[in-house]
CSV table of C-alpha atoms in Angstrom, one decimal:
chain,number,residue,atom,x,y,z
P,196,MET,CA,-6.9,29.6,-42.7
P,197,LYS,CA,-3.3,29.5,-44.6
P,198,ASN,CA,-2.3,28.7,-41.0
P,199,THR,CA,-4.3,25.8,-40.2
P,200,PRO,CA,-2.7,22.7,-41.5
P,201,LYS,CA,0.8,24.3,-39.8
P,202,ILE,CA,-1.4,24.5,-36.3
P,203,LEU,CA,-3.0,20.9,-36.9
P,204,ILE,CA,0.8,19.5,-37.5
P,205,ALA,CA,2.0,20.7,-34.2
P,206,LEU,CA,-1.2,19.8,-32.1
P,207,LEU,CA,-0.2,16.4,-33.7
P,208,LEU,CA,3.4,16.7,-32.8
P,209,ILE,CA,2.7,17.4,-29.2
P,210,SER,CA,0.0,14.8,-28.7
P,211,THR,CA,2.3,12.3,-30.1
P,212,ALA,CA,5.3,13.6,-28.2
P,213,SER,CA,2.8,13.4,-25.1
P,214,PHE,CA,1.7,9.6,-25.9
P,215,ALA,CA,5.8,9.0,-26.6
P,216,GLN,CA,6.6,9.9,-23.5
P,217,LYS,CA,4.2,7.6,-21.2
P,218,ILE,CA,6.8,5.2,-19.7
P,219,PRO,CA,4.7,1.5,-19.6
P,220,ALA,CA,3.6,0.8,-16.2
P,221,ASP,CA,5.6,-2.2,-15.8
P,222,SER,CA,8.9,-0.4,-16.5
P,223,ILE,CA,8.0,2.1,-13.6
P,224,PHE,CA,7.4,-1.0,-11.4
P,225,ALA,CA,10.5,-2.2,-12.4
P,226,ASN,CA,12.5,0.9,-11.8
P,227,PHE,CA,11.1,0.8,-7.8
P,228,TYR,CA,12.3,-2.5,-7.6
P,229,LYS,CA,15.5,-1.9,-8.7
P,230,ALA,CA,15.7,1.1,-6.4
P,231,THR,CA,14.6,-0.8,-3.2
P,232,GLY,CA,17.1,-3.6,-4.1
P,233,GLY,CA,16.1,-5.3,-7.0
P,234,LYS,CA,13.2,-7.9,-8.2
P,235,ALA,CA,15.1,-10.7,-7.1
P,236,LEU,CA,14.9,-9.7,-3.6
P,237,TRP,CA,11.0,-9.0,-3.9
P,238,ASP,CA,10.4,-12.2,-5.7
P,239,GLY,CA,12.0,-14.1,-2.1
P,240,VAL,CA,9.6,-12.3,0.2
P,241,LYS,CA,7.4,-14.9,1.6
P,242,SER,CA,6.4,-12.9,4.9
P,243,PHE,CA,6.9,-9.7,6.7
P,244,SER,CA,6.5,-8.2,10.2
P,245,LEU,CA,5.9,-4.4,10.3
P,246,LYS,CA,5.7,-2.3,13.6
P,247,ARG,CA,4.5,1.1,13.3
P,248,SER,CA,3.4,3.9,15.4
P,249,TYR,CA,0.4,6.4,14.8
P,250,ALA,CA,0.4,10.0,15.9
P,251,ALA,CA,-2.3,12.5,15.1
P,252,ALA,CA,-3.4,16.2,16.4
P,253,ALA,CA,-5.9,15.9,19.1
P,254,ALA,CA,-6.2,12.3,19.1
P,255,ALA,CA,-4.7,9.7,21.2
P,256,PRO,CA,-1.6,7.7,19.4
P,257,TYR,CA,-1.6,4.1,18.9
P,258,VAL,CA,0.5,1.2,17.7
P,259,ALA,CA,0.4,-1.7,15.6
P,260,ASP,CA,1.8,-4.8,14.6
P,261,PHE,CA,1.6,-6.6,11.5
P,262,THR,CA,2.5,-10.1,10.6
P,263,VAL,CA,1.4,-11.4,6.8
P,264,SER,CA,2.4,-15.0,5.2
P,265,LEU,CA,1.8,-14.3,1.7
P,266,PRO,CA,2.2,-18.0,0.5
P,267,ASP,CA,-0.9,-18.8,3.2
P,268,GLN,CA,-2.7,-15.4,2.5
P,269,SER,CA,-2.3,-14.7,6.0
P,270,ILE,CA,-2.2,-11.3,7.8
P,271,TYR,CA,-2.3,-10.6,11.4
P,272,LYS,CA,-3.0,-7.1,13.2
P,273,SER,CA,-2.6,-5.8,16.6
P,274,LYS,CA,-3.6,-2.7,17.4
P,275,THR,CA,-2.9,-1.0,20.6
P,276,ILE,CA,-4.5,2.1,21.9
P,277,MET,CA,-4.5,3.1,25.5
P,278,LYS,CA,-3.3,-0.1,26.8
P,279,ARG,CA,-5.8,-2.3,24.8
P,280,SER,CA,-5.1,-4.3,22.2
P,281,PHE,CA,-7.7,-5.4,19.0
P,282,VAL,CA,-6.4,-8.1,17.3
P,283,TYR,CA,-7.4,-8.6,13.4
P,284,THR,CA,-6.8,-11.8,11.7
P,285,VAL,CA,-7.3,-13.0,8.4
P,286,LYS,CA,-6.5,-17.0,7.5
P,287,GLY,CA,-7.4,-18.5,3.9
P,288,ASN,CA,-11.2,-17.7,3.8
P,289,GLU,CA,-11.8,-17.0,7.3
P,290,GLY,CA,-11.5,-13.5,9.3
P,291,TRP,CA,-11.6,-12.6,12.9
P,292,ILE,CA,-11.5,-9.8,15.6
P,293,LYS,CA,-10.5,-10.3,19.0
P,294,VAL,CA,-11.9,-7.4,21.2
P,295,PRO,CA,-10.6,-7.1,25.0
P,296,ILE,CA,-13.2,-7.4,27.6
P,297,GLY,CA,-12.4,-7.2,31.1
P,298,GLN,CA,-10.1,-9.9,31.7
P,299,ARG,CA,-11.5,-11.7,28.6
P,300,MET,CA,-10.9,-11.8,24.5
P,301,ASP,CA,-14.4,-11.5,23.0
P,302,VAL,CA,-14.1,-13.1,19.3
P,303,LYS,CA,-16.2,-12.0,16.4
P,304,ASP,CA,-16.3,-13.0,12.8
P,305,LEU,CA,-15.0,-9.9,10.1
P,306,SER,CA,-17.7,-9.5,7.4
P,307,GLN,CA,-16.5,-10.3,4.1
P,308,ALA,CA,-15.9,-6.7,3.2
P,309,GLU,CA,-13.7,-6.3,6.6
P,310,GLN,CA,-12.0,-9.7,5.2
P,311,GLN,CA,-11.4,-7.8,1.9
P,312,ASN,CA,-10.1,-4.9,3.3
P,313,MET,CA,-7.4,-6.8,4.9
P,314,ARG,CA,-6.1,-9.2,2.0
P,315,LEU,CA,-5.6,-6.0,0.1
P,316,GLU,CA,-3.7,-4.4,3.2
P,317,MET,CA,-1.0,-7.6,3.0
P,318,TYR,CA,0.0,-6.0,-0.1
P,319,ASP,CA,-0.3,-2.3,0.6
P,320,LEU,CA,2.1,-2.1,3.5
P,321,ILE,CA,4.8,-3.1,1.5
P,322,ALA,CA,3.7,-2.5,-2.4
P,323,PRO,CA,0.1,-2.8,-3.6
P,324,PHE,CA,1.2,-3.7,-7.1
P,325,LEU,CA,3.1,-6.5,-6.0
P,326,ASP,CA,2.2,-9.7,-7.7
P,327,TYR,CA,-0.7,-7.2,-9.3
P,328,LYS,CA,-1.9,-9.2,-12.6
P,329,LYS,CA,-2.1,-12.7,-10.6
P,330,ARG,CA,-4.2,-10.4,-8.1
P,331,GLY,CA,-6.5,-9.3,-10.8
P,332,LEU,CA,-5.7,-5.7,-10.8
P,333,ILE,CA,-5.0,-3.7,-14.0
P,334,ALA,CA,-2.3,-1.5,-14.2
P,335,THR,CA,-2.1,2.0,-16.6
P,336,THR,CA,0.2,4.9,-16.8
P,337,VAL,CA,-1.5,8.2,-16.2
P,338,GLY,CA,1.5,10.4,-17.5
P,339,THR,CA,4.2,12.5,-16.0
P,340,GLU,CA,3.3,15.6,-13.5
P,341,THR,CA,5.0,17.6,-10.7
P,342,LEU,CA,4.6,16.7,-6.9
P,343,ASN,CA,6.2,18.9,-4.0
P,344,GLY,CA,8.3,20.6,-6.9
P,345,ALA,CA,9.9,16.8,-8.2
P,346,GLN,CA,8.8,14.7,-11.5
P,347,VAL,CA,6.5,11.9,-11.0
P,348,ASN,CA,5.3,9.3,-13.0
P,349,GLN,CA,1.4,8.2,-12.2
P,350,VAL,CA,0.1,5.0,-12.6
P,351,GLU,CA,-3.5,4.1,-11.9
P,352,LEU,CA,-3.9,0.3,-10.7
P,353,GLN,CA,-7.5,-0.8,-10.6
P,354,GLY,CA,-9.1,-4.1,-9.4
P,355,LYS,CA,-12.8,-4.8,-7.8
P,356,GLY,CA,-13.9,-2.4,-5.1
P,357,VAL,CA,-10.4,-0.8,-5.2
P,358,LYS,CA,-8.8,2.1,-6.9
P,359,TYR,CA,-5.2,3.3,-6.8
P,360,ASN,CA,-3.0,6.3,-7.9
P,361,LEU,CA,0.7,5.9,-7.7
P,362,TYR,CA,3.0,8.4,-7.7
P,363,PHE,CA,6.7,7.3,-8.3
P,364,ASP,CA,9.8,9.5,-8.5
P,365,ALA,CA,11.4,10.0,-11.8
P,366,LYS,CA,14.6,10.4,-10.8
P,367,THR,CA,14.8,8.0,-7.9
P,368,GLY,CA,12.2,5.1,-9.2
P,369,LEU,CA,10.9,5.0,-5.5
P,370,LEU,CA,7.1,5.3,-4.8
P,371,VAL,CA,6.4,8.5,-2.9
P,372,ARG,CA,2.6,9.6,-2.9
P,373,GLN,CA,-0.2,6.3,-2.9
P,374,LYS,CA,-4.3,7.1,-3.2
P,375,GLU,CA,-6.2,4.5,-2.5
P,376,ASN,CA,-9.9,4.8,-3.1
P,377,GLN,CA,-12.4,2.4,-1.5
P,378,ALA,CA,-15.8,2.1,-0.3
P,379,GLY,CA,-16.3,5.9,-1.2
P,380,VAL,CA,-13.5,7.1,1.1
P,381,GLU,CA,-9.8,8.3,-0.6
P,382,THR,CA,-6.9,8.1,1.7
P,383,THR,CA,-3.7,9.7,0.6
P,384,THR,CA,-0.4,8.6,1.8
P,385,ASP,CA,3.2,10.3,1.5
P,386,MET,CA,5.7,8.2,1.6
P,387,SER,CA,9.6,9.1,2.5
P,388,ASP,CA,12.7,8.1,4.6
P,389,TYR,CA,13.4,4.8,2.4
P,390,VAL,CA,15.6,3.0,4.7
P,391,LYS,CA,17.3,-0.6,4.1
P,392,SER,CA,16.3,-3.6,5.9
P,393,ASP,CA,18.2,-6.2,7.5
P,394,TYR,CA,16.6,-8.4,4.1
P,395,GLY,CA,17.9,-5.9,2.0
P,396,LEU,CA,15.2,-4.5,0.6
P,397,SER,CA,14.6,-0.7,1.3
P,398,PHE,CA,11.0,0.7,2.6
P,399,PRO,CA,9.7,4.0,3.6
P,400,SER,CA,10.2,4.7,7.4
P,401,LYS,CA,7.8,7.5,7.5
P,402,LEU,CA,4.3,8.1,6.1
P,403,VAL,CA,1.7,10.7,6.2
P,404,GLU,CA,-1.6,9.5,5.9
P,405,VAL,CA,-5.1,11.7,5.3
P,406,ASN,CA,-8.5,10.5,4.2
P,407,SER,CA,-11.4,12.0,2.8
P,408,VAL,CA,-13.7,11.4,6.1
P,409,ASP,CA,-11.3,12.3,9.2
P,410,LYS,CA,-9.1,14.6,7.2
P,411,LYS,CA,-6.7,14.9,9.8
P,412,PRO,CA,-3.1,14.0,8.8
P,413,VAL,CA,-1.8,11.0,10.7
P,414,THR,CA,1.7,10.8,10.9
P,415,ILE,CA,3.0,7.1,11.1
P,416,LYS,CA,6.8,5.6,11.7
P,417,SER,CA,7.1,2.1,10.7
P,418,ALA,CA,10.0,-0.8,10.3
P,419,VAL,CA,9.3,-3.3,8.1
P,420,THR,CA,11.1,-7.1,9.0
P,421,VAL,CA,11.6,-9.6,5.9
P,422,ASN,CA,11.0,-13.5,6.4
P,423,ALA,CA,11.0,-13.8,9.8
P,424,PRO,CA,10.2,-17.1,11.1
P,425,VAL,CA,6.0,-16.7,11.4
P,426,LYS,CA,4.8,-17.4,14.6
P,427,VAL,CA,1.8,-19.9,14.5
P,428,GLU,CA,-0.1,-19.2,17.7
P,429,LEU,CA,-0.8,-15.7,15.8
P,430,PHE,CA,-3.2,-17.2,13.5
P,431,LYS,CA,-5.0,-19.5,16.6
P,432,ARG,CA,-8.4,-18.3,16.6
């Protein structure tokens, strides 16, 4: 019984130290911006395009092209598999998909849920926490842990219908893992091989994605171009 106060004090000190070690989420994001080229460059991102190739065991490889205009809240995605291209577009409050049927393209409206997924994808493609407050998301630091032998800072980012758990390398500041929970499906993406774009920002050129439904790793090769002219015809229905 004599040792009880000492034990309580020790536990209190451990708890206080653990609390003090939690870095504010905005500071973790700031470290990422700095590590990838600087917040000024990120603030200057108005549009971007990506070229990605996807490969998985026992599945046909495919490629995808993305074009995003952040001021217009528009996203274009063309997914080509076995020489057939499926085109998904969201522009403002509208969204549609173009499906190849013979020599023509059949156009159908996207559901509200599909449109919302693509609006999230606009940011998922480069940084899900970009302008997160304006987008109605809440960021909370979970704490520090070890991932693949390296110390990481974990941040939970939550909004309507979606939750992210983001893991930033404590030493480099780079985002190395992202877990996204949406509609009951968890998708884990590991990111590596950051490459500096011509614009000056660095993005991961290699991603490995696994979701809780397929449970098959998909390796993604990615290249990003920032603020290139957006072709208006891409967003025509």
